[in-house]
Amino acid sequence: MQATRDFSHYIRDLEPGLSHIDLAVEGVSCAGCMAKIERGLSAIPHVTLARVNLTDKRIALEWKRGALDPGRFIDRLAELGYKAYPFETVRAEAVETEQSKFLMRCLGVAAFATMNVMMLSVPVWSGSAGDMMPEQRDFFHWLSAIVALPAAAYAGQPFFISAWRALRARTTNMDVPISIGVITALTMSVVETIHHAEHAYFDAAIMLLTFLLFGRYLDQNMRRRTRAVAGNLAALKAETATKFISDQEISDVPVAALSVGDIVLLRPGERCAVDGTVIEGHSEIDQSLITGETLYAPAERGTAVYAGTMNISGTLRIRVSAATEGTLLAEITRLLDHALQARSRYVMLADRASRLYAPVVHAAALLTMFGWVLAGASWHDSIVTAVAVLIITCPCALGLAIPTVQTVAAGAMFRAGVLLNSGDAIERTAAVDHVVFDKTGTLTMPDLDLTNGAQIPPEMLELAGRLALASHHPVAAAVARASGARLPLTGIVEQPGQGVHGVVDGVEVRLGRPSFCDADDMANAILSNDPEMSAVAFRHGDTRYVFAVRQQLRPDAQATVAALHRRGIKVEILSGDREPAVEAAAESLGIVEWRAGVTPAEKIARISELKAQGVKVMMVGDGLNDAPALAAAHVSMSPISAAHLSQATADLVFLGKPLAPVVAAIDYSRKALGIMRQNLWLAVIYNALAVPIAIAGLVTPLIAAIAMSGSSILVMLNAVRARRVAKESV
């Protein structure tokens, strides 16, 4: 009887026509494993995405819906030498905890054995060896064997098991040369001891294992800390909500059972499970994840709340606008996953180096051995030299330390409110010397206030509000919010940079720029009294109205612009808003270069002009009309409140109300890129010096183990520096 495998519970349907599943995979330890898995899975027909996340040992797979059974992926991974199963957070954490404990035990055993073996080896290797009787030396060697052999058999399991899986699948990975080096050194030592030889290499083998385990533990610890950021987000998700079945009756239901328009009850001390709007009640809420503000915010009728928000005091009734995967928290989680999977140009270079690592090391060791034999050396001396070559080159610092910089930097940037949305964003952000800001919703707060709503006929305000629901522009959102509209009009089209329009009961309606609605004169009459005010016009047939909207600059906008200036970065505003409003904002922020009334095409033209001069431009914008400029810039950034198209186009996304993440992104990127280059050169210089010396037979396996361990730990500790940048208040 053949068992069937049902993975339907783990499959998510994506648009257009794609399916997605996350698999946990055991045995992934290096960039070489990642490349092998991705190549192996991508070769399956109809697979559109296969991306390994080394941080949480997870594979994201996408394929054409209905074309494949997910069981085929698990079978293919088994052929490649890896055990896989559907990814579940709780199970993954349990496996991770168990692996971490096992790694710690291995490290403890290896370290204890190293200390004891070195105590026995020092007299043999020291100058007093000449005074030592052969019987004493043999006795010390046998004692070393008694300590080192069982210790290596236990502590070397992480490498031996991984290497065996790779060899069984007829491939290699970084653990293969490590295992060959350790086993060869131990075998030779036993043979030497049996034949009463002067030297044995138990100390080199066990020391190599100790330092490799220390490096692996350090690497796992850094990845665990980065993964904890995503884990904290998952902890904010509530699995159930209290739904109103009727006006007087409530019931606890799974979040998946909620729909848009449902009303839920949020009691004090509970986390909100959905995105929505408060329709009744007063309270204080903690929305620090979304707004960046750690102080509690008041919540009352009309206040927007998001999944993950903590309700502090009063009871609230909330009308659901999004649940489960549609919430802002889910979007942030997806972006963070993307950030941890993103790979820069340097990481891809390290990946390629890792793929070449094992065959190059094996070839170098074999050529060294045969070269010395041909030169007249004994087989014994030739094998010892080859073992030294094998040890001194493993593991390749380039393959380990550069991906670690990216992982550490991605976690640090998230803690600063920045999410990476593209693989090479770090490198491109580090080169920025000119930042272009959009004004509305970027330099200003995304939530604006309508000041003259009482002067508009209620039926026109409601109609304009329903029309505004079709737009993501912050000014339109202010109109929709003020009208209380919840039912959007159908058949509405957005014209980028102008506004939205459609037909209602045979009458054309428009909402957008005053010129778009032939309402310039009316807008000028309102705006002449307040240059900081913005205007949006509404046209219903031949009838026109103008809404006055007040904008507020982000609280730290001035400090952020000053911080950019101190870094030698030029700042410019390109806005579609009218000139007096843009001029007032630029003057307030100390920005000399600004342009108002700019269309999307003119923004692209300006960015192209700067790029032609060799300027590296970062575009920061949020609206649908900013998407082309975001794509045209050297690197781009959007707030989390931006339109989905802008978010998808941007290379980086920042959270909360403050603008400081723009500076943080540049600082962390510059620091990370500098460390990547340092590690690259450290790895190159180490290999350029150490490998020829080892091939020349001038290094014993013990010295090789010390040199290799020192170089790998040095570059990994250097990578940890990417977690912090110089403190500066913005």
PDB file of N, CA, C and O in Angstrom, residues 696-724:
ATOM      1  N   ALA A 696      54.303  24.513  -0.498  1.00  0.00           N
ATOM      2  CA  ALA A 696      55.771  24.392  -0.455  1.00  0.00           C
ATOM      3  C   ALA A 696      56.233  23.466   0.669  1.00  0.00           C
ATOM      4  O   ALA A 696      57.441  23.214   0.816  1.00  0.00           O
ATOM      5  N   GLY A 697      55.292  22.987   1.480  1.00  0.00           N
ATOM      6  CA  GLY A 697      55.647  22.054   2.547  1.00  0.00           C
ATOM      7  C   GLY A 697      56.240  22.723   3.762  1.00  0.00           C
ATOM      8  O   GLY A 697      56.919  22.081   4.567  1.00  0.00           O
ATOM      9  N   LEU A 698      55.987  24.017   3.937  1.00  0.00           N
ATOM     10  CA  LEU A 698      56.571  24.756   5.057  1.00  0.00           C
ATOM     11  C   LEU A 698      55.641  24.844   6.254  1.00  0.00           C
ATOM     12  O   LEU A 698      55.960  25.505   7.248  1.00  0.00           O
ATOM     13  N   VAL A 699      54.465  24.199   6.162  1.00  0.00           N
ATOM     14  CA  VAL A 699      53.472  24.303   7.235  1.00  0.00           C
ATOM     15  C   VAL A 699      53.057  22.905   7.675  1.00  0.00           C
ATOM     16  O   VAL A 699      52.770  22.051   6.841  1.00  0.00           O
ATOM     17  N   THR A 700      53.041  22.687   8.979  1.00  0.00           N
ATOM     18  CA  THR A 700      52.547  21.405   9.497  1.00  0.00           C
ATOM     19  C   THR A 700      51.021  21.476   9.586  1.00  0.00           C
ATOM     20  O   THR A 700      50.431  22.569   9.576  1.00  0.00           O
ATOM     21  N   PRO A 701      50.337  20.339   9.687  1.00  0.00           N
ATOM     22  CA  PRO A 701      48.872  20.374   9.834  1.00  0.00           C
ATOM     23  C   PRO A 701      48.427  21.201  11.038  1.00  0.00           C
ATOM     24  O   PRO A 701      47.393  21.854  10.990  1.00  0.00           O
ATOM     25  N   LEU A 702      49.206  21.200  12.139  1.00  0.00           N
ATOM     26  CA  LEU A 702      48.819  21.982  13.310  1.00  0.00           C
ATOM     27  C   LEU A 702      48.848  23.484  13.011  1.00  0.00           C
ATOM     28  O   LEU A 702      47.906  24.217  13.334  1.00  0.00           O
ATOM     29  N   ILE A 703      49.927  23.941  12.385  1.00  0.00           N
ATOM     30  CA  ILE A 703      50.019  25.364  12.025  1.00  0.00           C
ATOM     31  C   ILE A 703      48.918  25.732  11.030  1.00  0.00           C
ATOM     32  O   ILE A 703      48.318  26.805  11.085  1.00  0.00           O
ATOM     33  N   ALA A 704      48.632  24.810  10.098  1.00  0.00           N
ATOM     34  CA  ALA A 704      47.562  25.060   9.126  1.00  0.00           C
ATOM     35  C   ALA A 704      46.223  25.230   9.825  1.00  0.00           C
ATOM     36  O   ALA A 704      45.418  26.105   9.476  1.00  0.00           O
ATOM     37  N   ALA A 705      45.972  24.383  10.845  1.00  0.00           N
ATOM     38  CA  ALA A 705      44.703  24.484  11.577  1.00  0.00           C
ATOM     39  C   ALA A 705      44.599  25.821  12.294  1.00  0.00           C
ATOM     40  O   ALA A 705      43.542  26.462  12.308  1.00  0.00           O
ATOM     41  N   ILE A 706      45.702  26.273  12.894  1.00  0.00           N
ATOM     42  CA  ILE A 706      45.689  27.559  13.599  1.00  0.00           C
ATOM     43  C   ILE A 706      45.470  28.705  12.620  1.00  0.00           C
ATOM     44  O   ILE A 706      44.669  29.615  12.867  1.00  0.00           O
ATOM     45  N   ALA A 707      46.152  28.666  11.470  1.00  0.00           N
ATOM     46  CA  ALA A 707      46.029  29.746  10.485  1.00  0.00           C
ATOM     47  C   ALA A 707      44.625  29.807   9.908  1.00  0.00           C
ATOM     48  O   ALA A 707      44.020  30.879   9.791  1.00  0.00           O
ATOM     49  N   MET A 708      44.085  28.625   9.541  1.00  0.00           N
ATOM     50  CA  MET A 708      42.734  28.593   8.969  1.00  0.00           C
ATOM     51  C   MET A 708      41.705  29.117   9.964  1.00  0.00           C
ATOM     52  O   MET A 708      40.858  29.950   9.638  1.00  0.00           O
ATOM     53  N   SER A 709      41.793  28.630  11.201  1.00  0.00           N
ATOM     54  CA  SER A 709      40.804  29.020  12.199  1.00  0.00           C
ATOM     55  C   SER A 709      40.872  30.520  12.455  1.00  0.00           C
ATOM     56  O   SER A 709      39.853  31.214  12.554  1.00  0.00           O
ATOM     57  N   GLY A 710      42.091  31.031  12.546  1.00  0.00           N
ATOM     58  CA  GLY A 710      42.256  32.464  12.803  1.00  0.00           C
ATOM     59  C   GLY A 710      41.665  33.313  11.704  1.00  0.00           C
ATOM     60  O   GLY A 710      40.976  34.309  11.972  1.00  0.00           O
ATOM     61  N   SER A 711      41.884  32.922  10.440  1.00  0.00           N
ATOM     62  CA  SER A 711      41.376  33.736   9.330  1.00  0.00           C
ATOM     63  C   SER A 711      39.850  33.713   9.281  1.00  0.00           C
ATOM     64  O   SER A 711      39.207  34.746   9.079  1.00  0.00           O
ATOM     65  N   SER A 712      39.255  32.540   9.476  1.00  0.00           N
ATOM     66  CA  SER A 712      37.792  32.444   9.387  1.00  0.00           C
ATOM     67  C   SER A 712      37.114  33.205  10.519  1.00  0.00           C
ATOM     68  O   SER A 712      36.142  33.933  10.316  1.00  0.00           O
ATOM     69  N   ILE A 713      37.638  33.052  11.723  1.00  0.00           N
ATOM     70  CA  ILE A 713      37.028  33.752  12.856  1.00  0.00           C
ATOM     71  C   ILE A 713      37.229  35.261  12.721  1.00  0.00           C
ATOM     72  O   ILE A 713      36.347  36.051  13.056  1.00  0.00           O
ATOM     73  N   LEU A 714      38.373  35.666  12.174  1.00  0.00           N
ATOM     74  CA  LEU A 714      38.628  37.101  11.992  1.00  0.00           C
ATOM     75  C   LEU A 714      37.588  37.738  11.076  1.00  0.00           C
ATOM     76  O   LEU A 714      37.003  38.779  11.405  1.00  0.00           O
ATOM     77  N   VAL A 715      37.308  37.103   9.922  1.00  0.00           N
ATOM     78  CA  VAL A 715      36.357  37.723   8.995  1.00  0.00           C
ATOM     79  C   VAL A 715      34.930  37.637   9.537  1.00  0.00           C
ATOM     80  O   VAL A 715      34.103  38.521   9.292  1.00  0.00           O
ATOM     81  N   MET A 716      34.624  36.608  10.287  1.00  0.00           N
ATOM     82  CA  MET A 716      33.270  36.509  10.848  1.00  0.00           C
ATOM     83  C   MET A 716      33.056  37.544  11.947  1.00  0.00           C
ATOM     84  O   MET A 716      31.997  38.167  12.042  1.00  0.00           O
ATOM     85  N   LEU A 717      34.059  37.741  12.789  1.00  0.00           N
ATOM     86  CA  LEU A 717      33.937  38.787  13.806  1.00  0.00           C
ATOM     87  C   LEU A 717      33.868  40.159  13.148  1.00  0.00           C
ATOM     88  O   LEU A 717      33.170  41.056  13.623  1.00  0.00           O
ATOM     89  N   ASN A 718      34.581  40.321  12.047  1.00  0.00           N
ATOM     90  CA  ASN A 718      34.509  41.593  11.319  1.00  0.00           C
ATOM     91  C   ASN A 718      33.094  41.824  10.789  1.00  0.00           C
ATOM     92  O   ASN A 718      32.588  42.950  10.785  1.00  0.00           O
ATOM     93  N   ALA A 719      32.438  40.726  10.367  1.00  0.00           N
ATOM     94  CA  ALA A 719      31.068  40.847   9.847  1.00  0.00           C
ATOM     95  C   ALA A 719      30.097  41.334  10.913  1.00  0.00           C
ATOM     96  O   ALA A 719      29.133  42.051  10.617  1.00  0.00           O
ATOM     97  N   VAL A 720      30.354  40.979  12.162  1.00  0.00           N
ATOM     98  CA  VAL A 720      29.455  41.387  13.255  1.00  0.00           C
ATOM     99  C   VAL A 720      29.399  42.907  13.369  1.00  0.00           C
ATOM    100  O   VAL A 720      28.396  43.477  13.812  1.00  0.00           O
ATOM    101  N   ARG A 721      30.449  43.599  12.934  1.00  0.00           N
ATOM    102  CA  ARG A 721      30.468  45.072  13.047  1.00  0.00           C
ATOM    103  C   ARG A 721      29.382  45.731  12.213  1.00  0.00           C
ATOM    104  O   ARG A 721      29.052  46.887  12.429  1.00  0.00           O
ATOM    105  N   ALA A 722      28.802  44.980  11.258  1.00  0.00           N
ATOM    106  CA  ALA A 722      27.731  45.564  10.429  1.00  0.00           C
ATOM    107  C   ALA A 722      26.466  45.821  11.228  1.00  0.00           C
ATOM    108  O   ALA A 722      25.544  46.482  10.742  1.00  0.00           O
ATOM    109  N   ARG A 723      26.412  45.315  12.448  1.00  0.00           N
ATOM    110  CA  ARG A 723      25.215  45.518  13.275  1.00  0.00           C
ATOM    111  C   ARG A 723      25.092  46.937  13.771  1.00  0.00           C
ATOM    112  O   ARG A 723      24.011  47.384  14.146  1.00  0.00           O
ATOM    113  N   ARG A 724      26.193  47.659  13.818  1.00  0.00           N
ATOM    114  CA  ARG A 724      26.135  48.990  14.427  1.00  0.00           C
ATOM    115  C   ARG A 724      26.778  50.027  13.523  1.00  0.00           C
ATOM    116  O   ARG A 724      27.735  49.741  12.811  1.00  0.00           O
TER     117      ARG A 724
END
